[in-house]
């Protein structure tokens, strides 16, 4: 299960307040929730502490990762959207960028859509070659930084 700031109810009286009993879920709401400190803090008040929060970084102004870490919530940040542009060439370039970041920083996180047949095809072709290239897949928990004291 993946949790995102867009799943948090908007504070009452905000311009994006949904109808009673409904959750905000659109792309605009996700961006607003990621950059609005009040939204993020409210979201993390309810966030289950046994889960890892992955900030997808749909906005460069996102504060979600920093707020999560400051509250003792295990958190990570996305590095590359693999299928931001749905064509095969763009996905290939994004995957190459992901590998470059992983090699230079020691780790990288990439996000993609499960419905992207182009991405799935690329992964089927490229994942078997990762081992010999010196890059390996790991669980998100293996990438967690140490807790903030």
PDB file of C-alpha atoms in Angstrom:
ATOM      1  CA  UNK A   1       0.000   0.000   0.000  1.00  0.00           C
ATOM      2  CA  UNK A   2       1.388   3.388  -0.955  1.00  0.00           C
ATOM      3  CA  UNK A   3       0.279   6.493   0.882  1.00  0.00           C
ATOM      4  CA  UNK A   4       0.492   9.945  -0.622  1.00  0.00           C
ATOM      5  CA  UNK A   5      -0.234  13.466   0.532  1.00  0.00           C
ATOM      6  CA  UNK A   6      -3.070  13.634  -1.988  1.00  0.00           C
ATOM      7  CA  UNK A   7      -4.970  11.054   0.050  1.00  0.00           C
ATOM      8  CA  UNK A   8      -5.229  13.366   3.067  1.00  0.00           C
ATOM      9  CA  UNK A   9      -8.445  15.347   3.479  1.00  0.00           C
ATOM     10  CA  UNK A  10      -7.990  19.048   2.748  1.00  0.00           C
ATOM     11  CA  UNK A  11      -8.325  21.285   5.821  1.00  0.00           C
ATOM     12  CA  UNK A  12     -11.776  22.834   6.249  1.00  0.00           C
ATOM     13  CA  UNK A  13     -12.153  26.181   4.534  1.00  0.00           C
ATOM     14  CA  UNK A  14      -9.317  25.607   2.073  1.00  0.00           C
ATOM     15  CA  UNK A  15      -9.932  26.304  -1.616  1.00  0.00           C
ATOM     16  CA  UNK A  16      -9.557  22.582  -2.370  1.00  0.00           C
ATOM     17  CA  UNK A  17     -11.849  21.366   0.426  1.00  0.00           C
ATOM     18  CA  UNK A  18     -13.729  18.353  -0.961  1.00  0.00           C
ATOM     19  CA  UNK A  19     -17.352  17.590  -0.278  1.00  0.00           C
ATOM     20  CA  UNK A  20     -17.987  16.148   3.218  1.00  0.00           C
ATOM     21  CA  UNK A  21     -16.721  12.587   3.495  1.00  0.00           C
ATOM     22  CA  UNK A  22     -14.683  12.783   0.281  1.00  0.00           C
ATOM     23  CA  UNK A  23     -10.927  12.856  -0.130  1.00  0.00           C
ATOM     24  CA  UNK A  24      -8.993  15.105  -2.486  1.00  0.00           C
ATOM     25  CA  UNK A  25      -7.252  13.037  -5.141  1.00  0.00           C
ATOM     26  CA  UNK A  26      -6.544  15.020  -8.301  1.00  0.00           C
ATOM     27  CA  UNK A  27      -3.138  16.013  -9.573  1.00  0.00           C
ATOM     28  CA  UNK A  28      -3.675  19.638  -8.529  1.00  0.00           C
ATOM     29  CA  UNK A  29      -4.667  18.502  -5.038  1.00  0.00           C
ATOM     30  CA  UNK A  30      -1.569  16.302  -4.823  1.00  0.00           C
ATOM     31  CA  UNK A  31       0.681  19.228  -5.670  1.00  0.00           C
ATOM     32  CA  UNK A  32      -1.133  21.548  -3.282  1.00  0.00           C
ATOM     33  CA  UNK A  33      -0.881  18.978  -0.490  1.00  0.00           C
ATOM     34  CA  UNK A  34       2.814  18.392  -1.140  1.00  0.00           C
ATOM     35  CA  UNK A  35       3.730  22.067  -0.924  1.00  0.00           C
ATOM     36  CA  UNK A  36       1.325  23.288   1.731  1.00  0.00           C
ATOM     37  CA  UNK A  37       2.924  22.731   5.101  1.00  0.00           C
ATOM     38  CA  UNK A  38      -0.421  22.531   6.927  1.00  0.00           C
ATOM     39  CA  UNK A  39      -1.642  19.761   4.662  1.00  0.00           C
ATOM     40  CA  UNK A  40       1.531  17.764   5.059  1.00  0.00           C
ATOM     41  CA  UNK A  41       1.593  18.124   8.839  1.00  0.00           C
ATOM     42  CA  UNK A  42      -2.037  16.983   9.094  1.00  0.00           C
ATOM     43  CA  UNK A  43      -1.272  14.032   6.844  1.00  0.00           C
ATOM     44  CA  UNK A  44       1.685  12.946   8.948  1.00  0.00           C
ATOM     45  CA  UNK A  45      -0.295  13.230  12.172  1.00  0.00           C
ATOM     46  CA  UNK A  46      -2.322  10.289  10.854  1.00  0.00           C
ATOM     47  CA  UNK A  47       0.447   8.446   9.002  1.00  0.00           C
ATOM     48  CA  UNK A  48       1.029   4.868  10.291  1.00  0.00           C
ATOM     49  CA  UNK A  49       4.515   4.786  11.847  1.00  0.00           C
ATOM     50  CA  UNK A  50       5.126   1.210  10.675  1.00  0.00           C
ATOM     51  CA  UNK A  51       5.169   2.307   7.015  1.00  0.00           C
ATOM     52  CA  UNK A  52       7.769   4.077   4.889  1.00  0.00           C
ATOM     53  CA  UNK A  53       6.724   7.367   3.303  1.00  0.00           C
ATOM     54  CA  UNK A  54       7.958   7.786  -0.263  1.00  0.00           C
ATOM     55  CA  UNK A  55       7.822  11.391  -1.464  1.00  0.00           C
ATOM     56  CA  UNK A  56       7.155  11.088  -5.185  1.00  0.00           C
ATOM     57  CA  UNK A  57       8.458  14.656  -5.667  1.00  0.00           C
ATOM     58  CA  UNK A  58       5.737  15.745  -8.097  1.00  0.00           C
ATOM     59  CA  UNK A  59       6.791  19.259  -7.106  1.00  0.00           C
ATOM     60  CA  UNK A  60      10.303  20.556  -6.477  1.00  0.00           C
ATOM     61  CA  UNK A  61       8.752  22.573  -3.629  1.00  0.00           C
ATOM     62  CA  UNK A  62       7.621  19.471  -1.740  1.00  0.00           C
ATOM     63  CA  UNK A  63       8.222  19.602   2.005  1.00  0.00           C
ATOM     64  CA  UNK A  64       6.775  16.160   2.701  1.00  0.00           C
ATOM     65  CA  UNK A  65      10.108  14.318   3.045  1.00  0.00           C
ATOM     66  CA  UNK A  66      11.529  16.868   5.489  1.00  0.00           C
ATOM     67  CA  UNK A  67       8.355  16.958   7.590  1.00  0.00           C
ATOM     68  CA  UNK A  68       8.170  13.153   7.712  1.00  0.00           C
ATOM     69  CA  UNK A  69      11.806  12.864   8.826  1.00  0.00           C
ATOM     70  CA  UNK A  70      11.374  15.611  11.433  1.00  0.00           C
ATOM     71  CA  UNK A  71       8.490  13.617  12.908  1.00  0.00           C
ATOM     72  CA  UNK A  72      10.454  10.366  13.045  1.00  0.00           C
ATOM     73  CA  UNK A  73       8.674   8.774  10.092  1.00  0.00           C
ATOM     74  CA  UNK A  74      10.901   6.654   7.836  1.00  0.00           C
ATOM     75  CA  UNK A  75      10.990   8.538   4.534  1.00  0.00           C
ATOM     76  CA  UNK A  76      12.638   8.457   1.117  1.00  0.00           C
ATOM     77  CA  UNK A  77      12.516  10.611  -2.036  1.00  0.00           C
ATOM     78  CA  UNK A  78      11.934   9.651  -5.637  1.00  0.00           C
ATOM     79  CA  UNK A  79      14.844  10.408  -7.981  1.00  0.00           C
ATOM     80  CA  UNK A  80      13.403   9.689 -11.435  1.00  0.00           C
ATOM     81  CA  UNK A  81       9.958   9.265 -12.965  1.00  0.00           C
ATOM     82  CA  UNK A  82      10.590   6.450 -15.386  1.00  0.00           C
ATOM     83  CA  UNK A  83       7.562   6.954 -17.601  1.00  0.00           C
ATOM     84  CA  UNK A  84       6.844  10.658 -17.213  1.00  0.00           C
ATOM     85  CA  UNK A  85       6.828  10.738 -21.011  1.00  0.00           C
ATOM     86  CA  UNK A  86       5.179   7.523 -22.225  1.00  0.00           C
ATOM     87  CA  UNK A  87       7.297   6.866 -25.312  1.00  0.00           C
ATOM     88  CA  UNK A  88       9.935   4.133 -25.345  1.00  0.00           C
ATOM     89  CA  UNK A  89      12.885   6.467 -26.031  1.00  0.00           C
ATOM     90  CA  UNK A  90      12.027   8.717 -23.074  1.00  0.00           C
ATOM     91  CA  UNK A  91      11.562   5.741 -20.756  1.00  0.00           C
ATOM     92  CA  UNK A  92      14.923   4.333 -21.883  1.00  0.00           C
ATOM     93  CA  UNK A  93      16.628   7.682 -21.145  1.00  0.00           C
ATOM     94  CA  UNK A  94      14.929   7.911 -17.747  1.00  0.00           C
ATOM     95  CA  UNK A  95      16.060   4.373 -16.868  1.00  0.00           C
ATOM     96  CA  UNK A  96      19.625   5.224 -17.924  1.00  0.00           C
ATOM     97  CA  UNK A  97      19.467   8.338 -15.724  1.00  0.00           C
ATOM     98  CA  UNK A  98      18.266   6.202 -12.818  1.00  0.00           C
ATOM     99  CA  UNK A  99      21.257   3.875 -13.251  1.00  0.00           C
ATOM    100  CA  UNK A 100      23.639   6.840 -13.510  1.00  0.00           C
ATOM    101  CA  UNK A 101      22.278   8.310 -10.253  1.00  0.00           C
ATOM    102  CA  UNK A 102      22.495   4.914  -8.539  1.00  0.00           C
ATOM    103  CA  UNK A 103      26.127   4.532  -9.550  1.00  0.00           C
ATOM    104  CA  UNK A 104      27.129   8.055  -8.561  1.00  0.00           C
ATOM    105  CA  UNK A 105      25.210   8.252  -5.250  1.00  0.00           C
ATOM    106  CA  UNK A 106      25.167   4.588  -4.305  1.00  0.00           C
ATOM    107  CA  UNK A 107      21.365   4.359  -4.573  1.00  0.00           C
ATOM    108  CA  UNK A 108      18.426   5.743  -6.543  1.00  0.00           C
ATOM    109  CA  UNK A 109      14.655   5.417  -6.518  1.00  0.00           C
ATOM    110  CA  UNK A 110      12.573   5.380  -9.692  1.00  0.00           C
ATOM    111  CA  UNK A 111       8.806   5.459 -10.002  1.00  0.00           C
ATOM    112  CA  UNK A 112       6.660   4.253 -12.871  1.00  0.00           C
ATOM    113  CA  UNK A 113       3.105   3.303 -13.651  1.00  0.00           C
ATOM    114  CA  UNK A 114       2.069  -0.344 -13.588  1.00  0.00           C
ATOM    115  CA  UNK A 115      -0.193   0.218 -16.594  1.00  0.00           C
ATOM    116  CA  UNK A 116       2.692   1.402 -18.796  1.00  0.00           C
ATOM    117  CA  UNK A 117       3.341  -1.453 -21.217  1.00  0.00           C
ATOM    118  CA  UNK A 118       6.370   0.423 -22.557  1.00  0.00           C
ATOM    119  CA  UNK A 119       7.901   0.578 -19.079  1.00  0.00           C
ATOM    120  CA  UNK A 120       7.112  -3.059 -18.336  1.00  0.00           C
ATOM    121  CA  UNK A 121       8.708  -4.120 -21.619  1.00  0.00           C
ATOM    122  CA  UNK A 122      11.839  -2.096 -20.843  1.00  0.00           C
ATOM    123  CA  UNK A 123      12.076  -3.595 -17.338  1.00  0.00           C
ATOM    124  CA  UNK A 124      11.727  -7.125 -18.716  1.00  0.00           C
ATOM    125  CA  UNK A 125      14.602  -6.400 -21.101  1.00  0.00           C
ATOM    126  CA  UNK A 126      16.908  -4.448 -18.802  1.00  0.00           C
ATOM    127  CA  UNK A 127      16.498  -5.884 -15.289  1.00  0.00           C
ATOM    128  CA  UNK A 128      18.305  -9.177 -15.997  1.00  0.00           C
ATOM    129  CA  UNK A 129      21.434  -7.199 -16.974  1.00  0.00           C
ATOM    130  CA  UNK A 130      21.578  -5.196 -13.730  1.00  0.00           C
ATOM    131  CA  UNK A 131      23.647  -7.718 -11.749  1.00  0.00           C
ATOM    132  CA  UNK A 132      26.575  -7.794 -14.167  1.00  0.00           C
ATOM    133  CA  UNK A 133      26.427  -3.977 -14.421  1.00  0.00           C
ATOM    134  CA  UNK A 134      27.013  -3.582 -10.679  1.00  0.00           C
ATOM    135  CA  UNK A 135      23.513  -2.305  -9.881  1.00  0.00           C
ATOM    136  CA  UNK A 136      21.035  -4.340  -7.855  1.00  0.00           C
ATOM    137  CA  UNK A 137      17.405  -3.975  -6.851  1.00  0.00           C
ATOM    138  CA  UNK A 138      16.724  -3.556  -3.134  1.00  0.00           C
ATOM    139  CA  UNK A 139      13.717  -3.033  -0.926  1.00  0.00           C
ATOM    140  CA  UNK A 140      12.983   0.559   0.041  1.00  0.00           C
ATOM    141  CA  UNK A 141      13.745  -0.188   3.691  1.00  0.00           C
ATOM    142  CA  UNK A 142      17.373  -0.890   2.776  1.00  0.00           C
ATOM    143  CA  UNK A 143      17.748   2.708   1.596  1.00  0.00           C
ATOM    144  CA  UNK A 144      16.479   4.407   4.745  1.00  0.00           C
ATOM    145  CA  UNK A 145      18.801   6.975   6.287  1.00  0.00           C
ATOM    146  CA  UNK A 146      19.424   6.746  10.034  1.00  0.00           C
ATOM    147  CA  UNK A 147      16.688   8.282  12.188  1.00  0.00           C
ATOM    148  CA  UNK A 148      17.039  11.919  13.194  1.00  0.00           C
ATOM    149  CA  UNK A 149      18.024  11.986  16.886  1.00  0.00           C
TER     150      UNK A 149
END
